[in-house]
Short mmCIF file of C-alpha atoms in Angstrom, two decimals:
data_model
loop_
_atom_site.label_atom_id
_atom_site.label_comp_id
_atom_site.label_asym_id
_atom_site.label_seq_id
_atom_site.Cartn_x
_atom_site.Cartn_y
_atom_site.Cartn_z
CA UNK B 123 0.00 0.00 0.00
CA UNK B 124 0.96 3.64 -0.34
CA UNK B 125 2.95 4.94 2.61
CA UNK B 126 1.91 8.09 4.50
CA UNK B 127 3.51 9.70 7.54
CA UNK B 128 1.39 11.22 10.30
CA UNK B 129 3.14 13.83 12.42
CA UNK B 130 1.00 14.50 15.49
CA UNK B 131 1.56 17.87 17.16
CA UNK B 132 -1.61 18.09 19.28
CA UNK B 133 -4.54 20.46 19.08
CA UNK B 134 -8.26 19.97 19.64
CA UNK B 135 -8.26 16.96 17.32
CA UNK B 136 -6.15 15.21 20.00
CA UNK B 137 -8.09 16.46 23.03
CA UNK B 138 -10.94 15.28 25.27
CA UNK B 139 -12.86 16.86 28.12
CA UNK B 140 -11.50 16.18 31.59
CA UNK B 141 -13.53 15.62 34.77
CA UNK B 142 -14.12 19.35 35.07
CA UNK B 143 -15.44 19.53 31.53
CA UNK B 144 -12.38 21.39 30.22
CA UNK B 145 -10.75 20.33 26.95
CA UNK B 146 -7.18 19.06 27.44
CA UNK B 147 -4.59 17.01 25.46
CA UNK B 148 -5.48 13.30 25.70
CA UNK B 149 -5.08 11.45 22.37
CA UNK B 150 -1.84 10.33 20.71
CA UNK B 151 -1.22 10.05 17.00
CA UNK B 152 -1.33 6.26 17.24
CA UNK B 153 -4.72 6.46 18.95
CA UNK B 154 -6.05 8.78 16.26
CA UNK B 155 -5.22 6.25 13.54
CA UNK B 156 -6.45 3.27 15.60
CA UNK B 157 -9.79 5.00 16.16
CA UNK B 158 -10.44 4.94 12.40
CA UNK B 159 -9.79 1.39 11.12
CA UNK B 160 -10.57 2.40 7.53
CA UNK B 161 -7.44 4.57 7.48
CA UNK B 162 -5.17 1.56 7.96
CA UNK B 163 -7.03 -0.24 5.17
CA UNK B 164 -6.25 2.56 2.72
CA UNK B 165 -2.62 3.31 3.56
CA UNK B 166 0.49 2.06 5.29
CA UNK B 167 0.98 4.54 8.15
CA UNK B 168 4.13 5.68 9.89
CA UNK B 169 3.50 7.81 12.96
CA UNK B 170 5.68 10.46 14.58
CA UNK B 171 4.58 11.67 18.01
CA UNK B 172 6.11 15.13 17.63
CA UNK B 173 4.19 16.81 20.48
CA UNK B 174 0.77 16.96 22.09
CA UNK B 175 0.11 20.60 22.87
CA UNK B 176 -2.44 23.27 22.11
CA UNK B 177 -1.31 25.31 19.12
CA UNK B 178 -1.21 28.50 21.19
CA UNK B 179 1.90 26.85 22.71
CA UNK B 180 3.56 26.61 19.28
CA UNK B 181 6.21 29.23 18.49
CA UNK B 182 8.54 29.76 15.48
CA UNK B 183 11.22 27.58 17.08
CA UNK B 184 8.70 24.71 17.18
CA UNK B 185 7.84 25.44 13.54
CA UNK B 186 11.50 25.35 12.58
CA UNK B 187 12.01 22.01 14.36
CA UNK B 188 8.89 20.64 12.67
CA UNK B 189 10.17 21.81 9.27
CA UNK B 190 13.46 20.01 9.95
CA UNK B 191 11.52 16.84 10.77
CA UNK B 192 9.44 17.06 7.59
CA UNK B 193 12.55 17.61 5.49
CA UNK B 194 14.38 14.73 7.21
CA UNK B 195 11.50 12.31 6.65
CA UNK B 196 11.23 13.16 2.97
CA UNK B 197 14.97 12.74 2.49
CA UNK B 198 15.00 9.39 4.32
CA UNK B 199 12.03 7.87 2.51
CA UNK B 200 11.71 8.41 -1.26
CA UNK B 201 8.59 6.18 -1.44
CA UNK B 202 6.68 8.29 1.09
CA UNK B 203 3.59 9.62 -0.71
CA UNK B 204 2.98 12.53 1.61
CA UNK B 205 2.95 13.85 5.17
CA UNK B 206 -0.15 14.66 7.23
CA UNK B 207 0.26 16.92 10.26
CA UNK B 208 -2.43 17.14 12.94
CA UNK B 209 -2.39 20.57 14.58
CA UNK B 210 -4.47 22.98 16.62
CA UNK B 211 -6.53 25.54 14.70
CA UNK B 212 -5.38 28.61 16.66
CA UNK B 213 -2.05 28.90 14.84
CA UNK B 214 -2.50 26.33 12.08
CA UNK B 215 -2.28 28.91 9.30
CA UNK B 216 1.06 30.15 10.65
CA UNK B 217 2.66 26.71 10.93
CA UNK B 218 1.31 25.79 7.50
CA UNK B 219 2.79 28.94 5.94
CA UNK B 220 6.14 28.47 7.69
CA UNK B 221 6.34 24.97 6.19
CA UNK B 222 5.18 26.25 2.80
CA UNK B 223 8.11 28.66 2.67
CA UNK B 224 10.63 26.22 4.17
CA UNK B 225 9.90 22.87 2.48
CA UNK B 226 11.09 22.43 -1.11
CA UNK B 227 10.09 18.77 -1.64
CA UNK B 228 7.13 18.67 -4.10
CA UNK B 229 5.29 15.88 -2.28
CA UNK B 230 2.13 16.94 -0.43
CA UNK B 231 2.20 18.17 3.14
CA UNK B 232 -1.32 18.46 4.53
CA UNK B 233 -2.27 20.04 7.84
CA UNK B 234 -5.57 19.04 9.39
CA UNK B 235 -7.32 19.72 12.67
CA UNK B 236 -10.72 19.95 14.29
CA UNK B 237 -12.86 22.58 15.95
CA UNK B 238 -14.63 20.00 18.15
CA UNK B 239 -12.71 17.76 20.50
CA UNK B 240 -12.69 13.96 20.41
CA UNK B 241 -15.28 13.79 23.23
CA UNK B 242 -17.93 15.31 20.97
CA UNK B 243 -20.16 12.83 19.13
CA UNK B 244 -20.07 15.08 16.06
CA UNK B 245 -16.35 15.87 16.18
CA UNK B 246 -15.06 17.01 12.80
CA UNK B 247 -11.65 15.46 13.45
CA UNK B 248 -12.22 11.98 11.93
CA UNK B 249 -13.66 13.33 8.67
CA UNK B 250 -10.88 15.92 8.34
CA UNK B 251 -8.19 13.30 8.95
CA UNK B 252 -9.70 10.93 6.40
CA UNK B 253 -9.92 13.73 3.84
CA UNK B 254 -6.29 14.64 4.48
CA UNK B 255 -5.37 11.05 3.61
CA UNK B 256 -7.38 11.22 0.39
CA UNK B 257 -5.44 14.34 -0.61
CA UNK B 258 -2.08 12.80 0.33
CA UNK B 259 -2.78 9.80 -1.91
CA UNK B 260 -3.95 11.91 -4.87
CA UNK B 261 -1.09 12.24 -7.40
CA UNK B 262 -2.47 15.65 -8.43
CA UNK B 263 -1.61 17.00 -4.96
CA UNK B 264 2.09 16.97 -5.85
CA UNK B 265 3.72 20.39 -6.26
CA UNK B 266 0.79 22.35 -4.83
CA UNK B 267 2.61 23.54 -1.73
CA UNK B 268 1.46 22.98 1.83
CA UNK B 269 -2.28 22.32 2.03
CA UNK B 270 -4.97 22.59 4.70
CA UNK B 271 -7.76 19.97 4.81
CA UNK B 272 -10.74 21.15 6.85
CA UNK B 273 -14.51 21.04 6.47
CA UNK B 274 -14.26 19.18 3.12
CA UNK B 275 -12.26 22.03 1.60
CA UNK B 276 -8.64 22.19 0.45
CA UNK B 277 -6.95 25.54 1.03
CA UNK B 278 -3.51 26.92 0.32
CA UNK B 279 -1.25 27.68 3.28
CA UNK B 280 -0.49 31.11 1.86
CA UNK B 281 -4.09 32.21 1.40
CA UNK B 282 -6.13 30.69 4.21
CA UNK B 283 -7.30 32.54 7.33
CA UNK B 284 -9.16 31.43 10.44
CA UNK B 285 -12.31 33.56 10.55
CA UNK B 286 -14.38 32.08 13.39
CA UNK B 287 -13.49 30.93 16.89
CA UNK B 288 -15.65 27.79 16.95
CA UNK B 289 -17.54 27.01 13.73
CA UNK B 290 -16.37 23.97 11.75
CA UNK B 291 -16.22 26.14 8.62
CA UNK B 292 -13.86 28.57 10.33
CA UNK B 293 -11.20 28.66 7.60
CA UNK B 294 -11.50 30.58 4.35
CA UNK B 295 -9.31 31.94 1.54
CA UNK B 296 -11.48 34.94 0.69
CA UNK B 297 -12.03 36.06 -2.88
CA UNK B 298 -9.22 33.89 -4.22
CA UNK B 299 -11.10 30.78 -3.11
CA UNK B 300 -10.23 27.27 -2.06
CA UNK B 301 -7.89 25.08 -4.10
CA UNK B 302 -10.37 22.23 -4.10
CA UNK B 303 -12.87 20.19 -2.16
CA UNK B 304 -13.80 16.66 -1.14
CA UNK B 305 -17.09 15.38 -2.55
CA UNK B 306 -18.34 11.92 -1.49
CA UNK B 307 -14.76 10.89 -0.86
CA UNK B 308 -13.43 12.21 -4.17
CA UNK B 309 -10.76 14.91 -4.36
CA UNK B 310 -11.90 17.73 -6.66
CA UNK B 311 -9.37 20.41 -7.68
CA UNK B 312 -10.62 23.89 -8.62
CA UNK B 313 -7.38 25.75 -9.24
CA UNK B 314 -3.63 25.68 -8.76
CA UNK B 315 -2.04 27.83 -6.04
CA UNK B 316 0.21 30.83 -6.41
CA UNK B 317 3.48 29.25 -5.32
CA UNK B 318 5.20 30.79 -2.30
CA UNK B 319 8.86 31.72 -2.51
CA UNK B 320 10.82 28.74 -1.18
CA UNK B 321 13.55 29.79 1.24
CA UNK B 322 14.45 26.36 2.61
CA UNK B 323 14.52 25.19 6.22
CA UNK B 324 16.25 27.89 8.29
CA UNK B 325 18.94 27.29 10.90
CA UNK B 326 18.27 30.57 12.69
CA UNK B 327 15.33 32.97 12.87
CA UNK B 328 15.38 36.75 13.08
CA UNK B 329 13.51 38.56 15.83
CA UNK B 330 10.53 40.20 14.08
CA UNK B 331 7.75 42.03 15.91
CA UNK B 332 4.14 42.88 15.09
CA UNK B 333 2.37 46.08 16.12
CA UNK B 334 -1.32 46.67 15.48
CA UNK B 335 -2.17 50.29 14.72
CA UNK B 336 -5.12 52.08 16.27
CA UNK B 337 -6.62 55.55 16.11
CA UNK B 338 -4.81 58.14 18.20
CA UNK B 339 -1.77 55.87 18.62
CA UNK B 340 1.38 57.39 20.15
CA UNK B 341 4.41 56.90 17.92
CA UNK B 342 6.70 56.26 20.87
CA UNK B 343 5.13 52.80 21.16
CA UNK B 344 6.96 51.83 17.98
CA UNK B 345 10.30 52.74 19.51
CA UNK B 346 9.70 50.26 22.34
CA UNK B 347 10.03 47.44 19.80
CA UNK B 348 13.37 48.82 18.66
CA UNK B 349 14.60 49.04 22.25
CA UNK B 350 13.48 45.43 22.67
CA UNK B 351 15.87 44.32 19.94
CA UNK B 352 13.54 43.73 17.01
CA UNK B 353 15.24 43.19 13.64
CA UNK B 354 12.14 44.12 11.64
CA UNK B 355 8.74 45.58 12.48
CA UNK B 356 5.44 44.61 10.86
CA UNK B 357 2.74 47.24 11.36
CA UNK B 358 -0.85 46.17 10.81
CA UNK B 359 -2.32 49.33 9.36
CA UNK B 360 -5.80 50.45 8.30
CA UNK B 361 -7.40 49.70 4.94
CA UNK B 362 -5.00 49.89 1.99
CA UNK B 363 -2.08 50.52 4.34
CA UNK B 364 -2.64 53.85 6.05
CA UNK B 365 -1.73 55.03 9.56
CA UNK B 366 -2.22 57.93 11.97
CA UNK B 367 0.09 60.74 10.75
CA UNK B 368 1.78 60.84 14.16
CA UNK B 369 3.51 57.53 13.38
CA UNK B 370 5.25 58.57 10.17
CA UNK B 371 8.14 60.40 11.84
CA UNK B 372 8.85 57.47 14.17
CA UNK B 373 8.72 55.01 11.28
CA UNK B 374 11.26 57.11 9.41
CA UNK B 375 13.47 57.09 12.51
CA UNK B 376 13.28 53.29 12.79
CA UNK B 377 14.06 52.79 9.10
CA UNK B 378 17.06 55.12 9.38
CA UNK B 379 18.48 52.63 11.92
CA UNK B 380 18.44 49.91 9.24
CA UNK B 381 15.33 48.16 10.60
CA UNK B 382 12.76 47.26 7.92
CA UNK B 383 9.19 48.41 8.56
CA UNK B 384 6.57 46.45 6.63
CA UNK B 385 2.96 47.54 6.23
CA UNK B 386 0.08 45.06 6.24
CA UNK B 387 -3.66 45.60 6.66
CA UNK B 388 -6.08 44.77 9.44
CA UNK B 389 -8.56 43.93 6.68
CA UNK B 390 -8.65 40.16 6.29
CA UNK B 391 -8.50 40.20 2.50
CA UNK B 392 -7.21 42.53 -0.19
CA UNK B 393 -3.89 44.16 -1.07
CA UNK B 394 -2.01 46.98 0.60
CA UNK B 395 -0.65 49.66 -1.72
CA UNK B 396 0.75 53.20 -1.36
CA UNK B 397 -2.12 54.86 -3.20
CA UNK B 398 -3.27 57.56 -0.74
CA UNK B 399 -1.33 60.82 -0.66
CA UNK B 400 -2.78 62.47 2.45
CA UNK B 401 -0.83 62.66 5.77
CA UNK B 402 -0.39 59.13 7.10
CA UNK B 403 -1.45 57.62 3.77
CA UNK B 404 0.45 54.85 2.07
CA UNK B 405 2.35 57.25 -0.17
CA UNK B 406 3.59 59.05 2.94
CA UNK B 407 4.84 55.75 4.37
CA UNK B 408 6.47 54.75 1.10
CA UNK B 409 8.27 58.11 1.00
CA UNK B 410 10.03 57.39 4.31
CA UNK B 411 11.01 53.88 3.17
CA UNK B 412 8.30 51.56 4.50
CA UNK B 413 7.64 48.34 2.57
CA UNK B 414 4.24 46.97 1.52
CA UNK B 415 3.37 43.27 1.60
CA UNK B 416 0.54 43.00 -0.96
CA UNK B 417 -2.16 40.65 0.40
CA UNK B 418 -0.03 38.54 2.73
CA UNK B 419 -1.36 38.46 6.30
CA UNK B 420 0.42 40.17 9.15
CA UNK B 421 1.36 36.92 10.88
CA UNK B 422 2.68 35.36 7.68
CA UNK B 423 4.75 38.43 6.82
CA UNK B 424 6.35 38.16 10.24
CA UNK B 425 7.28 34.51 9.64
CA UNK B 426 8.58 35.21 6.13
CA UNK B 427 10.79 38.02 7.48
CA UNK B 428 11.99 35.83 10.35
CA UNK B 429 13.18 33.14 7.95
CA UNK B 430 14.58 35.47 5.27
CA UNK B 431 16.44 37.84 7.61
CA UNK B 432 17.68 34.86 9.63
CA UNK B 433 19.28 33.60 6.42
CA UNK B 434 20.89 36.97 5.77
CA UNK B 435 18.84 37.76 2.67
CA UNK B 436 19.60 41.03 0.89
CA UNK B 437 16.99 43.56 2.03
CA UNK B 438 16.39 44.96 -1.44
CA UNK B 439 15.56 41.49 -2.71
CA UNK B 440 13.40 40.86 0.33
CA UNK B 441 11.47 44.08 -0.30
CA UNK B 442 10.86 43.00 -3.91
CA UNK B 443 9.57 39.61 -2.77
CA UNK B 444 7.17 41.13 -0.26
CA UNK B 445 5.86 43.58 -2.84
CA UNK B 446 4.78 40.50 -4.81
CA UNK B 447 3.20 38.94 -1.73
CA UNK B 448 6.14 36.50 -1.37
CA UNK B 449 4.88 34.66 -4.46
CA UNK B 450 7.39 33.10 -6.84
CA UNK B 451 6.80 34.97 -10.12
CA UNK B 452 9.96 33.82 -11.89
#
């Protein structure tokens, strides 16, 4: 049979309610597979018990270690069809994007999860896991980047966002749409993804900070990140990438110290661009040297910068990549 690797990291899919009715880690990767006998009938499974934690406990160092494990497994096993990673939904889109940028092997890597824990009679975990296997075994999944299998949809790691705290249809890719879907057990592909720039698995990560802008914000707040040792600052701005005018002078000061400042939007979907010429508008920010990150989310820009700056990438090249949304257009 085709061989698939499950890397279990934890999350709600691996949790049950305790005696107090609170959801806690309780299920191993082996137990997940054993609970669904049909999975073992469809594939030869190898299981890696990577961790069993809530995804709010995952940080970029965990992501880097996970990327190293994925790369190692692919290198060791040329017959491996694909890798499925069970993960919590809180930070799933960040881990998925980190892997999408880091992993160069064309074989499918699929992250799956659940919004309802294993104690629930209608838990979405079993269906999501089975669908992830269907994708892993589909030869058309090759060279589509890291994928997310949830709620019978297939989404790209670059595009997907978590939009709801608890609904099973919490993840969405906005106007660009899902890559595909699962219909009565069949994998249906709708489009091919825009391929992320592949930077490879990093050995070190740069310290990159995020600051969310708000009306009436004091610019001195931005300097606190610089004093804290940040190597780049991502500012989540309004709309197309606009900020209170009081921040512009401080941003110019930070950039003059050689620290990149990248502008994203608090809007969930759509592109940032320096189109507004009023005080605090995007053109004002571009004039002082701020970068714009197209439609890439704030959290994903931070991870991309962490990997790229950690590898010593030329900042002019990095700025060009972010202007294209970190999509490989060559």
